[in-house]
Coordinates of C-alpha atoms in Angstrom, one line a residue:
Chain E
A436 CA 0.0 0.0 0.0
Q437 CA 1.1 3.5 -0.8
T438 CA 1.8 5.8 2.2
V439 CA 2.5 9.4 2.7
T440 CA 4.2 10.6 5.8
Q441 CA 4.5 14.0 7.4
S442 CA 6.8 13.7 10.3
Q443 CA 6.2 17.2 11.7
P444 CA 2.8 17.5 13.5
E445 CA 3.4 21.1 14.2
M446 CA 5.7 23.9 13.0
S447 CA 6.0 27.6 13.7
V448 CA 7.7 30.4 12.0
Q449 CA 8.1 34.2 12.5
E450 CA 6.2 36.3 10.1
A451 CA 8.3 37.2 7.0
E452 CA 10.6 34.2 7.6
T453 CA 10.9 31.0 5.5
V454 CA 9.7 27.6 6.7
T455 CA 10.0 24.2 5.1
L456 CA 7.4 21.4 5.7
S457 CA 8.6 17.8 5.1
C458 CA 6.8 15.0 3.3
T459 CA 8.0 11.6 2.3
Y460 CA 6.1 9.0 0.4
D461 CA 6.4 5.4 -0.5
T462 CA 5.5 4.0 -3.9
S463 CA 6.9 1.5 -6.3
E464 CA 5.3 3.3 -9.2
S465 CA 7.1 5.5 -11.6
D466 CA 4.2 7.6 -12.7
Y467 CA 2.6 9.7 -10.0
Y468 CA 1.7 13.3 -9.0
L469 CA 2.3 15.1 -5.7
F470 CA 0.3 17.8 -4.1
W471 CA 0.3 20.2 -1.2
Y472 CA -3.1 21.2 0.1
K473 CA -3.8 23.9 2.7
Q474 CA -6.6 23.7 5.2
P475 CA -7.2 26.9 7.1
P476 CA -9.5 27.1 10.2
S477 CA -12.5 27.3 7.8
R478 CA -11.7 23.7 7.0
Q479 CA -11.7 24.3 3.2
M480 CA -9.1 22.3 1.4
I481 CA -7.2 24.5 -0.9
L482 CA -4.6 23.4 -3.5
V483 CA -1.3 25.1 -2.9
I484 CA 1.0 23.4 -5.4
R485 CA 1.5 20.3 -7.5
Q486 CA 4.4 18.4 -8.9
E487 CA 4.6 15.8 -11.7
A488 CA 7.0 13.0 -10.9
Y489 CA 8.4 12.9 -14.4
K490 CA 9.5 16.5 -14.2
Q491 CA 12.9 17.2 -12.7
Q492 CA 12.2 20.9 -12.3
N493 CA 10.7 21.9 -8.9
A494 CA 7.3 23.5 -9.0
T495 CA 6.9 27.1 -7.9
E496 CA 3.8 29.2 -7.1
N497 CA 4.7 32.7 -6.0
R498 CA 5.9 32.3 -2.4
F499 CA 5.5 28.5 -2.4
S500 CA 8.0 26.1 -3.9
V501 CA 8.8 22.5 -3.5
N502 CA 12.0 20.5 -3.2
F503 CA 11.3 17.2 -5.0
Q504 CA 13.8 14.5 -4.5
K505 CA 12.6 11.5 -6.4
A506 CA 15.3 9.1 -5.4
A507 CA 14.7 9.9 -1.8
K508 CA 10.9 10.0 -2.2
S509 CA 10.8 13.3 -0.6
F510 CA 8.6 16.3 -1.4
S511 CA 9.0 19.3 0.9
L512 CA 7.2 22.6 0.8
K513 CA 9.0 25.8 1.3
I514 CA 7.0 28.9 2.2
S515 CA 9.0 32.2 1.8
D516 CA 8.1 35.5 3.4
S517 CA 5.6 33.8 5.6
Q518 CA 2.3 35.7 6.2
L519 CA -0.3 35.5 8.9
G520 CA -2.7 34.1 6.3
D521 CA -0.5 31.1 5.8
A522 CA -1.4 29.7 9.2
A523 CA -3.2 26.4 8.5
M524 CA -2.9 22.7 8.4
Y525 CA -0.9 21.6 5.4
F526 CA -1.4 18.2 3.8
C527 CA 0.9 16.4 1.4
A528 CA -0.8 14.0 -1.0
C529 CA 0.2 11.6 -3.7
S530 CA -1.9 10.4 -6.7
I531 CA -0.7 7.1 -7.8
Q532 CA -1.2 5.3 -11.1
G533 CA -3.4 2.3 -10.7
A534 CA -5.0 3.5 -7.5
Q535 CA -6.4 6.6 -9.2
K536 CA -6.9 8.4 -6.0
L537 CA -5.2 10.7 -3.6
V538 CA -3.4 9.4 -0.5
F539 CA -2.9 12.0 2.2
G540 CA -0.4 12.5 4.9
Q541 CA -1.4 13.2 8.5
G542 CA -0.9 16.9 8.1
T543 CA 1.4 19.6 9.6
R544 CA -0.1 22.5 11.6
L545 CA 1.7 25.7 10.8
T546 CA 1.6 28.6 13.1
I547 CA 2.8 32.1 12.1
N548 CA 4.1 34.3 14.9
P549 CA 3.7 38.0 14.4
Chain B
D1499 CA -17.4 30.0 -11.4
A1500 CA -18.9 28.4 -8.2
G1501 CA -16.8 25.9 -6.5
V1502 CA -17.9 22.6 -5.1
I1503 CA -21.0 23.1 -3.1
Q1504 CA -21.9 21.0 -0.1
S1505 CA -24.9 21.0 2.2
P1506 CA -25.6 21.1 5.0
R1507 CA -22.4 22.8 6.4
H1508 CA -23.2 21.5 9.9
E1509 CA -25.3 18.6 11.0
V1510 CA -26.1 17.4 14.5
T1511 CA -28.2 14.3 14.9
E1512 CA -28.9 11.6 17.3
M1513 CA -27.6 8.1 17.1
G1514 CA -29.8 5.9 14.9
Q1515 CA -31.1 8.7 12.7
E1516 CA -30.5 8.8 8.9
V1517 CA -28.1 11.5 7.7
T1518 CA -27.9 12.7 4.1
L1519 CA -25.0 14.8 2.9
R1520 CA -25.3 16.5 -0.5
C1521 CA -22.7 17.7 -3.0
K1522 CA -22.8 19.7 -6.3
P1523 CA -19.6 19.3 -8.2
I1524 CA -18.0 22.0 -10.3
S1525 CA -19.8 22.3 -13.6
G1526 CA -18.0 20.3 -16.3
H1527 CA -16.2 18.1 -13.9
N1528 CA -17.0 14.4 -14.4
S1529 CA -15.3 12.9 -11.4
L1530 CA -16.5 13.2 -7.9
F1531 CA -15.0 12.1 -4.6
W1532 CA -16.2 11.7 -1.1
Y1533 CA -13.7 12.0 1.8
R1534 CA -14.0 11.7 5.5
Q1535 CA -11.7 13.5 7.9
T1536 CA -11.2 12.6 11.6
M1537 CA -8.4 13.3 14.1
M1538 CA -7.6 9.6 14.4
R1539 CA -7.6 8.6 10.7
G1540 CA -6.9 11.8 8.9
L1541 CA -8.4 12.2 5.4
E1542 CA -9.8 9.0 3.9
L1543 CA -11.3 8.5 0.5
L1544 CA -14.7 6.8 0.9
I1545 CA -15.9 6.5 -2.7
Y1546 CA -15.4 8.1 -6.1
F1547 CA -17.5 8.3 -9.2
N1548 CA -16.6 8.9 -12.9
N1549 CA -19.3 9.9 -15.3
N1550 CA -21.9 9.2 -12.5
V1551 CA -20.7 5.6 -12.1
P1552 CA -19.1 4.4 -8.8
I1553 CA -15.5 3.4 -9.6
D1554 CA -14.1 2.5 -6.2
D1555 CA -16.1 2.2 -3.0
S1556 CA -13.5 0.2 -1.1
G1557 CA -13.2 3.1 1.4
M1558 CA -16.8 2.9 2.5
P1559 CA -16.6 1.8 6.1
E1560 CA -19.7 -0.5 6.2
D1561 CA -23.1 -1.1 4.9
R1562 CA -24.6 1.8 6.8
F1563 CA -22.9 4.1 4.3
S1564 CA -24.2 4.5 0.7
A1565 CA -23.5 7.0 -2.0
K1566 CA -25.3 7.9 -5.2
M1567 CA -24.8 10.1 -8.1
P1568 CA -28.0 10.3 -10.1
N1569 CA -26.7 12.9 -12.5
A1570 CA -23.6 14.9 -13.3
S1571 CA -24.5 17.8 -11.0
F1572 CA -25.5 16.0 -7.8
S1573 CA -24.4 13.4 -5.4
T1574 CA -25.4 12.2 -1.9
L1575 CA -23.8 10.3 0.9
K1576 CA -26.2 8.7 3.2
I1577 CA -25.6 7.1 6.6
Q1578 CA -28.3 4.9 8.0
P1579 CA -28.4 4.4 10.9
S1580 CA -25.9 6.9 12.1
E1581 CA -23.5 6.2 15.1
P1582 CA -21.4 8.5 17.2
R1583 CA -18.2 7.2 15.6
D1584 CA -19.4 8.6 12.3
S1585 CA -18.8 12.1 13.6
A1586 CA -16.3 13.7 11.3
V1587 CA -16.0 16.3 8.6
Y1588 CA -17.1 15.0 5.2
F1589 CA -15.6 16.5 2.1
C1590 CA -16.8 16.3 -1.5
A1591 CA -14.3 17.0 -4.2
S1592 CA -14.5 17.0 -8.0
S1593 CA -12.1 17.0 -10.9
F1594 CA -12.1 17.1 -14.7
G1595 CA -11.5 13.5 -15.5
I1596 CA -10.0 10.8 -13.4
N1597 CA -6.4 10.9 -14.6
L1598 CA -3.6 11.5 -12.1
Q1599 CA -2.8 14.9 -13.3
E1600 CA -6.3 16.3 -12.7
T1601 CA -6.4 18.4 -9.6
Q1602 CA -9.2 17.7 -7.2
Y1603 CA -11.1 20.7 -5.9
F1604 CA -12.7 20.4 -2.5
G1605 CA -15.9 21.7 -1.2
P1606 CA -16.2 23.4 2.2
G1607 CA -17.1 20.2 4.0
T1608 CA -20.0 19.1 6.2
R1609 CA -19.2 18.8 9.9
L1610 CA -21.3 15.9 11.2
L1611 CA -21.9 15.3 14.9
V1612 CA -23.8 12.2 16.0
L1613 CA -24.8 12.3 19.6

């Protein structure tokens, strides 16, 4: 079975600083996609960024970027210039060929300190 | 464009009662997913549909749970009879297609409390 692991239940960062959230996954497949979702207190799940496994270049969306290490099966999220609105639960997820569904990690709660 | 719409947003019911959760996917999306989120188990996929047809219901916990998608713009998740352990946030998500690269867009969720 495929698994996604987020080893940091909680993280905190000072406003305007940079923070990195970790995620590892386990799959024997070669074709898959990786996602980071944000869940603010409203509980809405919001897509932050996605990465195709076949692409070597790391995805970037404004202040959000990933460090995708395929051999290590690692997919970390870097948030630059942290803002108060970034405070939320962050979920890493993997979509795996054959399963055709998302497998989520346990989440990391990110706190932004003003 | 409206996102995924779920109703009700909150539901409180008593054990043994029937609960029906509703979802309207994004127009044009042909895949729909039902998830459950709890503190203990995190986010779990319960069932998903493609073109109104259930594709994988292996995540449905037991026979008390059922889901339908009578048309492309509406789906229900029913729990009958409900139990306190069903208390959770239930999310509906939709995507354009079922392929890996299609992003799933989530609704706001229904917070269910079974007393």
